[in-house]
Each structure stands twice: as structure tokens, then as C-alpha cells.
Amino acid sequence: MKYEKEISRRRTFAIISHPDAGKTTLTEKLLLFGGAIQTAGAVKSNKIKKHATSDFMEIERQRGISVATSVMTFEYKDCLINLLDTPGHKDFAEDTYRTLTAVDSVILVIDSVNGVEAQTRRLMEVCRMRDTPVIVFINKMDRDGKNRFDLLEEIEKELKISLHPMTLPINSGKDFKGVYDLHTKSLLLFTANTKADEEDAFAINDLNDKILDDKIGERDAAQLREDVELVDGVYGKLNVEDYLAGKIAPVFFGSAVNNFGVKEMLDTFINVAPTPLCRETNTREVCPGEDKFSGFVFKIHANLDPKHRDRIAFMRICSGRFERNKYYHHVRLDKDIRFSNPYSFLARSKDVIEDAYPGDVVGLFDTGNFKIGDTLTEGEDFYFTGIPTFSPEIFKELVNKDPMKTKQLEKGVQQLTDEGVAQLFTQFGGNKKIIGCVGELQFEVIQYRLLQEYGAACEFRTLPFYKACWLTSKDEKKLEDFLRFKQTNSAEDKDGNPVYLAQSEWFLNTEITNNPDIQFHFSSEVHK
Ligand code: G4P
């Protein structure tokens, strides 16, 4: 395999969680272990606080932070770790789903007090679709949380994944004494604000050893012996193959804010987490060790300075070696382009890089060549699949408030939707522009950015749709007739693909039943 040394030391992953479970805190601790930051508090939360949903400066601040922390690369024990950030706010969920297409595994953070929450469920659905390997970190054990076994059961049931405890907690809240590491057979005693090299760990090969009673007291020692026996009986040894296949998730208990239990997880992570994986394209599977370079764009970020329209496209490298100043083939546009200032996200600063390897993410300056999902190769014509667009949840008509600025508005909408901020549909038969988003906040972002960056004023009129379905049919005539009869509910997406906009589940089911020759799809992937 070419570049084997570089590929085998890379781990590319994302941390996902419901807001407030501790994603930012855990990220910070991992960066501290990797030496990428020196002090706590250096990683800013990318959350938009609830009270600030209509505060535009807050949106801008968020954009600033999220570009700076989009990818965090650090080294730990010979491994090169690429941590891809995902937005905290649920209205940007689509952004998170796309980022998940660029990682090889995830760490899921669960708040021990709240258990499984709404966003955890949705994120895990996306992980399950792709069989992404998951490690679970049950956080905030220093708070009075749910019973450890109830939590495990809840996670297994709600997230439809089998778990494998790697550590077991000894109590929680103010009685939290630490964890027992089932793998290394050692006891880790809890102290608040643990430094990386100051862990209080004791090897306990025989759990019946009196030292356990001395360390945590007789009652808790007896309970731990019982717990370990139970867990050993039920779970046995971790089957890494099952983890890599996305069937089993190793679980760690800890407290991110106290840096407790984090190192154990990180050590396991670098041992078991997958190195860059092969990826599907429309023609064949592409593997990292191939000679020739390939990669795809999963995120586009506009320049924060409205005077400069250039953007940064984030490209995940899938195979071969990416080199600065070399011409690569842009498959969709069928043209060759090169990049003189690609940058990486190593440690604290953005650095221009000479080359990069599979698993890495490079930032490419873009003057409008890229759309989400675009593929670059060394000449071969294929594109990476599995970067779907899902149906938006809110639909609004875009109303131009200044006819003198029509051109600017069109350009702005085009560019913002290329970035993946929202989806654009054009109604059949009319020219009504429909914007679809996951959350209300995105409409505010669009309105604000169109005015600030393109000088175009617009407003939105609510439409009664609840879902968009992409349509295909072997019988073109039937599809055409359907689109004509259902004109008010028919539109085309940005790439000209036919879409049915359903008013309600009832309408959708009726149309599906009445039109057996037409297929209704819930993602745009079918049209690639
Ligand atoms: P998020 O990115 O997933 O949204 O969560 P974040 O890390 O911002 O954490 C949310 C809150 O939970 C923060 O408190 C953080 O300090 C706290 N937290 C994280 N890990 C632990 C833990 O192990 N134990 C306890 N008790 N709390 C934890 P905050 O008050 O919202 O913010 P801050 O003022 O502390 O920054």
C-alpha cells in the first residue's frame, strides 16, 4: 500500500452530542492531551445560546468560531488525529450530517443526568446509515445521574446499538469515587481537575484483593465486585471487528470538565478506531492506499469579509497524496484546477501545506468552483456517493424586496445554497423560489447575509409544506403528467431534479399509493 506509514497513523473523527452534554469540554481536553492547546478555556463553544437566536452579531461570531475550529489536527502517541467539529445548534443539523460523511468514526457524548436526548437520536440515525464506528463517553459522572445500568439499557434501546462497557463507575454525584477499567484491570480514583500526568490509578489484578476495600470502602468494593462479575458475564471481551462494523460501541464513564476518564478513552480510541477507510463512488470503491489522489468537498465556508467573495472549501482526502500546485480534475465541471495555497489545520494555526494524505482535511480557497459533494481526482471520472441532501423541514417563498437588485439576489441565493446553508427549489410552471431549511435560524442567516454580502433585500413568506421528496420513474410520461397535475406541489431542486412538496403525511401517503409508477425518495442521492 502506498503511503502506508502516513495512512496507518491517521484517525479522522467527530464528537457528536446533544447540546450541553459536554462536546466542547471534551474537545478541549483532547486537544490538551495532544498538546495542541496549552490552557483550558482555549476552545470556544460554537453554541448559539437560545436567547441569541435573532442576534445577528451572534451568528457572525458563530461563523467566525466555526471556521477557526472546523478541523482540529493534533498528534498523540504517534497518531495524527483529525477532529472535525460539528455545529452545536440543531438548526444546523444538515451541516453536521455532511461532516459525518467525512469522518471514519465518532465519539458520542451522553450526559449522565439527561441520558439520551433528541439530537443524540437523530445523529445516531445518520451514523447507523453508514455503519460508522461509535465510542460512547458517558459524561458528568460527578453529578447525580441515572443509574449506570439503566443508562446503558436506555442507550442500547433508544439508539439501537449494542454497548460494551470498558469502564465501570463507582457511584455518581458527590459520592463518585472513580472508575474501574475492565480492560487494564485498574482502579482510577476520581479527583477533580485531573492533570494529564497526575492520574491516581492502581492496578488491581484480583478484585478480591483487600486493597480495593481500602481504597473505596467495603460497601462500594462489594458493589463493584458484583458489577464486574455481572458485566464480565454479559459482555466478555470487546470484539473490535464488531466495533469497526458499527455493531458494538465501547462505553467509557467519566467527567470531561474534570479531565477524568478522558485519557482512558483516548488511549482506546487510538488503538481501535479505524484508519482512513475505503469509500464508495458511483463507479467503484476507492481505497486510501491507491496511488492516485481523490477527495470530496463536504463543507464550504464563506469569507467573513463581505468585500471578498472567496470561500473556503473543506476537502476530505480519500486516496493518494494531495500536492500543492498540482492540477487536479474537477469531475462535475470537467476542468483541471490547482491550488497554490491549500492549508491544513495543524495545532493552533492555519498553515499552507505542501501535501496531505488520506484522512486529512485541507482548506481550499474557492472563487465559486465548488458545491458540496464535488469530487477531485487525478483524471478518473467518478464521484463519491453517500453525501445526501435530506428533506428540509421548513419551506418559505423567497420574496425580492428590491427589483433593482434581482441579479444580486439570484447570485447570492445561488452561492449560499452551494455552501449548503439552505436548499433552493423552483416551482414548476411559475418562477417562485422556495427556500428549504432545517430551522428558523437559517432563514435569519440567509436574509442577513444576502443584505450584507450581496446588497439584496428579501423577505420570506411561509409555505404549507412539510417535506420534499425527490421523484424518479421509469415512465417519463407518467412523471411529466404528475408534475403538471400537481403544479403547486411540484418543483425542481437546484440541479433540475423533480421534487414533490407534500403538505402533510396524509397527502404524501395518498400520492405514493395513487402513483405506483413513481418513486418517492427521501434524499437527493438518487439523482447523482
Ligand atoms: P456542548 O459543547 O456539548 O454543548 O457542552 P459544553 O462542553 O459547552 O458543556 C456544557 C456545560 O456542561 C458546561 O457548563 C460545562 O462546563 C459542563 N460540563 C461539561 N462536562 C462536565 C462534567 O463532566 N461535569 C459537570 N458537572 N459539568 C460538565 P456551562 O455552565 O454551560 O458553561 P461554563 O460556564 O462551565 O463554560
PDB file of C-alpha atoms in Angstrom, residues 426-433 483-492:
ATOM      1  CA  THR A 426     -38.080  26.452  -8.068  1.00  0.00           C
ATOM      2  CA  GLN A 427     -41.764  25.835  -8.509  1.00  0.00           C
ATOM      3  CA  PHE A 428     -42.817  24.254 -11.798  1.00  0.00           C
ATOM      4  CA  GLY A 429     -44.773  26.401 -14.147  1.00  0.00           C
ATOM      5  CA  GLY A 430     -44.066  29.517 -12.134  1.00  0.00           C
ATOM      6  CA  ASN A 431     -40.855  31.030 -11.071  1.00  0.00           C
ATOM      7  CA  LYS A 432     -41.474  31.006  -7.375  1.00  0.00           C
ATOM      8  CA  LYS A 433     -38.261  30.453  -5.452  1.00  0.00           C
ATOM      9  CA  LEU A 483     -45.691  17.178 -12.210  1.00  0.00           C
ATOM     10  CA  ARG A 484     -48.159  19.034 -14.408  1.00  0.00           C
ATOM     11  CA  PHE A 485     -51.269  17.957 -12.484  1.00  0.00           C
ATOM     12  CA  LYS A 486     -49.650  18.737  -9.159  1.00  0.00           C
ATOM     13  CA  GLN A 487     -48.146  22.023 -10.227  1.00  0.00           C
ATOM     14  CA  THR A 488     -48.493  23.852  -6.921  1.00  0.00           C
ATOM     15  CA  ASN A 489     -46.724  20.994  -5.153  1.00  0.00           C
ATOM     16  CA  SER A 490     -44.072  20.390  -7.786  1.00  0.00           C
ATOM     17  CA  ALA A 491     -40.683  21.985  -8.032  1.00  0.00           C
ATOM     18  CA  GLU A 492     -37.192  21.300  -9.207  1.00  0.00           C
TER      19      GLU A 492
END
